[in-house]
Short mmCIF file of C-alpha atoms in Angstrom, two decimals:
data_model
loop_
_atom_site.label_atom_id
_atom_site.label_comp_id
_atom_site.label_asym_id
_atom_site.label_seq_id
_atom_site.Cartn_x
_atom_site.Cartn_y
_atom_site.Cartn_z
CA MET X 14 -0.10 -0.38 -0.03
CA ILE X 15 1.45 4.05 -0.64
CA LYS X 16 2.09 4.84 2.16
CA LYS X 17 0.76 8.42 3.59
CA SER X 18 2.94 11.19 2.07
CA SER X 19 4.93 13.57 4.50
CA SER X 20 6.59 15.91 1.52
CA PHE X 21 2.50 16.80 -0.37
CA THR X 22 -0.13 17.83 2.38
CA LYS X 23 -2.72 19.17 2.24
CA SER X 24 -1.48 22.65 2.71
CA ASN X 25 0.93 22.81 0.12
CA LEU X 26 -2.09 21.64 -2.53
CA MET X 27 -4.30 24.15 -4.78
CA THR X 28 -7.81 23.33 -6.36
CA MET X 29 -7.03 23.80 -9.80
CA SER X 30 -9.24 26.30 -11.68
CA LEU X 31 -10.92 24.76 -14.46
CA SER X 32 -14.08 24.99 -17.02
CA SER X 33 -16.55 22.08 -16.28
CA THR X 34 -15.29 20.70 -19.47
CA ALA X 35 -11.29 20.27 -18.45
CA ARG X 36 -12.77 19.15 -15.12
CA GLY X 37 -14.23 16.49 -15.39
CA VAL X 38 -15.41 14.27 -12.72
CA LEU X 39 -12.67 14.20 -10.91
CA LEU X 40 -10.83 16.52 -8.62
CA LYS X 41 -7.85 17.51 -9.16
CA TRP X 42 -4.87 19.85 -7.36
CA THR X 43 -1.66 21.34 -8.30
CA CYS X 44 1.01 21.86 -5.73
CA LEU X 45 4.57 23.44 -6.43
CA ARG X 46 7.89 21.47 -5.24
CA ASP X 47 10.79 22.19 -5.97
CA GLY X 48 9.97 24.98 -8.47
CA VAL X 49 7.54 22.19 -10.59
CA ILE X 50 4.17 22.16 -10.45
CA HIS X 51 2.86 18.60 -9.77
CA TYR X 52 -0.44 17.66 -10.97
CA PHE X 53 -2.92 15.73 -8.43
CA LYS X 54 -6.35 13.86 -8.92
CA SER X 55 -8.52 11.75 -7.09
CA GLY X 56 -10.44 8.75 -7.51
CA SER X 57 -14.63 9.11 -7.86
CA LEU X 58 -16.27 10.73 -4.35
CA THR X 59 -18.88 8.27 -3.66
CA SER X 60 -22.11 8.45 -2.14
CA LEU X 61 -20.70 8.32 1.19
CA GLY X 62 -17.84 10.89 1.03
CA SER X 63 -15.15 8.54 0.64
CA PHE X 64 -12.53 8.43 -2.14
CA SER X 65 -12.08 5.23 -4.26
CA PRO X 66 -8.03 4.01 -5.39
CA LEU X 67 -9.55 2.82 -8.68
CA GLN X 68 -8.60 5.34 -10.98
CA PRO X 69 -5.17 6.51 -8.46
CA GLN X 70 -5.15 3.08 -9.25
CA ALA X 71 -5.37 2.27 -12.41
CA GLU X 72 -3.36 6.45 -13.64
CA ILE X 73 -0.78 4.29 -12.09
CA MET X 74 -0.51 0.95 -13.49
CA ALA X 75 -1.48 2.56 -17.06
CA TYR X 76 1.74 4.71 -17.03
CA ARG X 77 3.67 0.96 -15.93
CA ILE X 78 2.39 -1.38 -18.62
CA GLY X 79 3.32 1.50 -20.67
CA SER X 80 6.80 2.14 -19.70
CA GLN X 81 7.09 -1.37 -19.11
CA LEU X 82 5.19 -2.49 -22.73
CA GLY X 83 7.98 0.23 -23.93
CA PHE X 84 5.47 3.42 -25.31
CA PRO X 85 7.30 6.44 -25.92
CA ASN X 86 4.94 9.32 -24.96
CA LEU X 87 4.46 9.04 -21.52
CA VAL X 88 3.17 10.95 -17.96
CA GLU X 89 5.34 9.24 -15.25
CA THR X 90 2.61 8.54 -13.62
CA LYS X 91 2.98 7.99 -9.77
CA GLY X 92 0.98 7.51 -6.70
CA SER X 93 0.75 9.14 -2.71
CA THR X 94 -1.99 8.96 -0.01
CA ILE X 95 -2.45 12.44 1.19
CA LEU X 96 -5.16 14.06 4.31
CA LEU X 97 -7.15 16.44 2.21
CA PRO X 98 -9.13 19.50 4.35
CA GLU X 99 -13.05 18.91 5.02
CA THR X 100 -15.22 20.42 2.52
CA GLU X 101 -18.83 21.27 1.52
CA ARG X 102 -18.87 17.75 -0.19
CA TYR X 103 -16.27 15.41 2.08
CA SER X 104 -15.20 15.30 5.41
CA GLU X 105 -11.38 15.24 6.13
CA GLN X 106 -9.41 11.57 5.32
CA TYR X 107 -6.98 10.03 3.51
CA ALA X 108 -7.21 9.56 -0.42
CA LEU X 109 -4.91 8.24 -2.38
CA LEU X 110 -4.43 10.58 -5.17
CA SER X 111 -2.08 10.57 -8.74
CA TYR X 112 0.44 12.67 -9.46
CA THR X 113 2.58 13.76 -12.35
CA LYS X 114 4.92 16.81 -13.07
CA SER X 115 4.20 18.92 -15.36
CA PHE X 116 4.44 17.89 -19.75
CA LEU X 117 5.66 21.29 -20.39
CA ARG X 118 9.32 21.70 -21.13
CA GLU X 119 11.47 24.45 -21.29
CA ASN X 120 10.43 25.89 -24.91
CA ASP X 121 6.79 25.11 -24.64
CA VAL X 122 4.27 27.63 -24.18
CA GLN X 123 1.07 25.84 -23.66
CA TYR X 124 -1.05 23.16 -24.11
CA GLN X 125 -4.69 23.23 -25.08
CA GLY X 126 -6.68 20.21 -25.35
CA ILE X 127 -8.28 18.90 -28.78
CA SER X 128 -11.36 20.94 -28.94
CA LYS X 129 -9.64 23.92 -28.66
CA CYS X 130 -7.61 23.74 -31.64
CA ILE X 131 -10.15 23.22 -34.05
CA PRO X 132 -13.20 24.87 -34.68
CA ARG X 133 -16.64 24.56 -32.87
CA LYS X 134 -18.31 24.12 -36.18
CA ASP X 135 -15.82 22.56 -37.80
CA PHE X 136 -16.70 18.67 -36.00
CA ASN X 137 -20.07 18.96 -38.01
CA ASN X 138 -21.04 15.92 -39.72
CA VAL X 139 -17.01 14.74 -40.22
CA ASP X 140 -15.09 12.17 -38.71
CA LEU X 141 -13.26 13.68 -36.07
CA TYR X 142 -9.74 11.60 -36.63
CA GLN X 143 -9.23 12.18 -40.33
CA LEU X 144 -10.71 15.88 -38.94
CA ILE X 145 -7.37 15.54 -36.94
CA VAL X 146 -5.01 14.45 -39.29
CA GLY X 147 -6.35 16.55 -42.22
CA ARG X 148 -5.42 19.19 -39.74
CA PHE X 149 -2.85 19.02 -38.23
CA PRO X 150 -0.39 15.08 -40.40
CA SER X 151 2.38 15.31 -37.94
CA ILE X 152 0.96 14.31 -35.15
CA LYS X 153 -0.40 10.84 -37.06
CA GLN X 154 1.83 8.41 -35.65
CA ASP X 155 1.57 9.44 -32.15
CA LEU X 156 -2.45 9.34 -32.65
CA ASP X 157 -1.86 6.17 -33.53
CA LEU X 158 -0.10 5.18 -30.54
CA MET X 159 -2.87 6.79 -28.21
CA ILE X 160 -4.93 4.99 -29.58
CA LEU X 161 -3.09 1.65 -29.31
CA PHE X 162 -2.23 2.12 -25.54
CA ASP X 163 -5.89 2.89 -24.82
CA PHE X 164 -6.67 -0.27 -26.39
CA ILE X 165 -4.46 -2.09 -24.60
CA ILE X 166 -5.39 -0.82 -21.55
CA LEU X 167 -9.46 -0.32 -21.96
CA ASN X 168 -9.42 3.34 -21.67
CA ILE X 169 -13.03 3.98 -22.58
CA ASP X 170 -12.23 8.33 -21.28
CA ARG X 171 -10.53 9.81 -24.01
CA HIS X 172 -12.35 12.79 -24.63
CA LEU X 173 -11.44 15.94 -26.07
CA ASN X 174 -10.03 17.57 -23.97
CA ASN X 175 -6.93 14.92 -22.69
CA PHE X 176 -5.26 14.89 -25.12
CA GLY X 177 -4.44 17.82 -27.28
CA LEU X 178 -1.34 20.10 -28.90
CA ILE X 179 1.54 21.20 -26.44
CA ILE X 180 2.50 24.42 -28.29
CA ASP X 181 6.17 25.58 -28.46
CA VAL X 182 8.08 28.97 -28.72
CA ASN X 183 8.29 28.62 -32.80
CA ASN X 184 4.29 27.73 -32.82
CA ASP X 185 5.91 23.94 -33.96
CA TYR X 186 2.66 21.63 -32.50
CA ARG X 187 3.79 17.38 -30.72
CA LEU X 188 0.49 15.37 -29.50
CA SER X 189 0.63 15.86 -25.70
CA PRO X 190 1.86 12.46 -24.15
CA LEU X 191 -0.49 10.26 -23.00
CA PHE X 192 -1.80 11.11 -20.36
CA ASP X 193 -5.31 11.09 -17.48
CA ASN X 194 -6.27 7.16 -18.13
CA GLY X 195 -8.26 7.16 -14.87
CA LEU X 196 -10.93 5.71 -16.62
CA SER X 197 -8.71 2.55 -17.25
CA LEU X 198 -8.11 -1.62 -16.48
CA LEU X 199 -11.83 -1.64 -15.40
CA ALA X 200 -11.52 1.28 -12.96
CA GLN X 201 -15.20 1.69 -14.28
CA PHE X 202 -16.32 -1.42 -12.06
CA ASN X 203 -16.52 -0.96 -8.02
CA SER X 204 -16.21 -4.69 -6.32
CA GLU X 205 -20.02 -5.84 -6.56
CA GLU X 206 -20.02 -5.15 -10.94
CA LEU X 207 -17.09 -6.64 -11.52
CA SER X 208 -18.35 -9.72 -10.40
CA VAL X 209 -20.92 -9.07 -14.27
CA VAL X 210 -17.31 -7.94 -16.66
CA ASN X 211 -15.70 -10.95 -18.64
CA GLU X 212 -15.03 -10.02 -22.72
CA THR X 213 -18.65 -10.95 -24.47
CA PHE X 214 -19.89 -8.05 -21.66
CA ILE X 215 -17.24 -5.78 -22.58
CA ARG X 216 -17.87 -6.19 -26.12
CA ARG X 217 -21.18 -5.57 -25.79
CA ARG X 218 -21.73 -2.91 -23.71
CA VAL X 219 -18.26 -0.68 -23.18
CA LYS X 220 -18.28 1.98 -25.05
CA VAL X 221 -15.17 4.40 -25.45
CA LYS X 222 -14.54 7.37 -27.49
CA PRO X 223 -12.93 9.97 -29.12
CA PHE X 224 -13.14 8.06 -32.39
CA ARG X 225 -15.61 5.10 -32.30
CA SER X 226 -17.51 3.90 -29.73
CA ASP X 227 -16.28 -0.09 -30.22
CA SER X 228 -12.26 -0.30 -29.33
CA TYR X 229 -11.99 -2.46 -31.67
CA LYS X 230 -13.39 -0.49 -34.42
CA GLN X 231 -11.30 2.07 -32.92
CA LEU X 232 -8.19 -0.09 -33.17
CA LYS X 233 -9.18 -0.61 -37.18
CA LEU X 234 -8.53 2.76 -37.65
CA ILE X 235 -4.25 2.69 -37.01
CA ASP X 236 -2.07 3.22 -40.17
CA VAL X 237 -0.15 -0.67 -38.51
CA LYS X 238 2.53 0.04 -40.81
CA ASN X 239 3.17 4.05 -39.25
CA ILE X 240 4.45 1.91 -35.75
CA PRO X 241 7.50 2.24 -34.67
CA LYS X 242 9.65 -1.19 -35.78
CA GLU X 243 10.87 -0.47 -31.86
CA LEU X 244 7.48 -0.46 -30.69
CA VAL X 245 6.49 -3.70 -32.52
CA ASN X 246 9.34 -5.08 -31.55
CA SER X 247 9.26 -4.92 -27.44
CA ILE X 248 5.53 -5.15 -27.32
CA ASN X 249 6.16 -8.88 -29.20
CA SER X 250 9.14 -9.62 -27.11
CA VAL X 251 7.50 -8.76 -23.74
CA ASN X 252 6.34 -11.09 -20.95
CA LEU X 253 4.58 -8.37 -18.65
CA ASP X 254 6.18 -8.32 -14.72
CA TRP X 255 2.92 -7.87 -13.03
CA ASP X 256 4.43 -8.12 -10.09
CA SER X 257 5.82 -4.79 -10.63
CA VAL X 258 2.36 -3.23 -11.82
CA PHE X 259 0.84 -3.88 -8.72
CA TYR X 260 3.63 -2.87 -6.56
CA ASN X 261 2.38 -1.28 -3.36
CA LEU X 262 -1.27 -0.78 -4.35
CA ASP X 263 -4.40 -1.98 -2.41
CA ILE X 264 -5.36 -4.32 -5.00
CA SER X 265 -8.27 -7.53 -4.38
CA LYS X 266 -6.48 -11.14 -5.80
CA LYS X 267 -9.62 -10.79 -8.52
CA ARG X 268 -9.65 -7.70 -9.64
CA LYS X 269 -5.40 -8.51 -10.35
CA ASN X 270 -6.82 -11.54 -11.68
CA MET X 271 -9.20 -9.94 -14.39
CA ILE X 272 -7.12 -7.42 -14.70
CA ILE X 273 -4.11 -9.26 -16.53
CA ARG X 274 -6.59 -11.46 -18.23
CA LEU X 275 -8.04 -8.08 -19.73
CA VAL X 276 -4.30 -6.81 -20.75
CA GLU X 277 -2.73 -9.56 -21.82
CA ASP X 278 -5.80 -10.86 -24.47
CA ARG X 279 -6.10 -7.57 -25.32
CA LEU X 280 -1.55 -7.77 -26.25
CA SER X 281 -2.89 -11.41 -28.00
CA TYR X 282 -5.02 -9.53 -31.13
CA VAL X 283 -2.33 -6.27 -30.67
CA LYS X 284 0.24 -8.46 -31.80
CA ASP X 285 -1.12 -10.49 -34.13
CA LEU X 286 -2.64 -6.87 -35.27
CA LEU X 287 0.36 -5.61 -35.61
CA SER X 288 2.29 -8.84 -37.35
#
């Protein structure tokens, strides 16, 4: 289990000022430490006023899985158990939060979600994937890697604000790293709901974003020849170290087994696709 933090405390967490669309369903904070901005995110708030650990755990596991597989465009994600102060929505409590450092580099000016990069009127009656690739052709490979990664971890919430462009001082742009993976690896299901989840249920009932609602159909959008050979070789050769994926995370044996089966089955499908 991740220990209580002595480095980050409720006194130096600042609630992020975000629009309702960018805020999402999970609470977010920032903290400045050693001159570096850190971004923190909670799990979902239950009806009893406690924070679920499932989404922060998914963020951490997704990063560990992606790192082992060799995905190049990840944001290192860690966890910290922090005492959160009482508010109108919840009482004072310790909660597991996931956190990352700012992914902006020295010459970067800003990050913009893709919804801010394309006028809203242009989204009407078009294929979103083709629209983005047509406007920003240089990000196609990274966009395909995002789709591939989201398929492997079954990320159901890749919406138009948690991927986008990073723009630098020269007005050059690149796709943002793969962040905000909290609704992946079955984190949307509590323990009771998890009992009815299997591959058939996932294929029929679990919907994804942003280009297709079916994860298999979304995966078909990618150009297999566009995937770097180094990543293909890594995916084909790596045996995931599940002890490392689950390290220090308080997860039931049943959930662990379901996550392993989910990812290994999807990796098998991906290996066949890339062969």
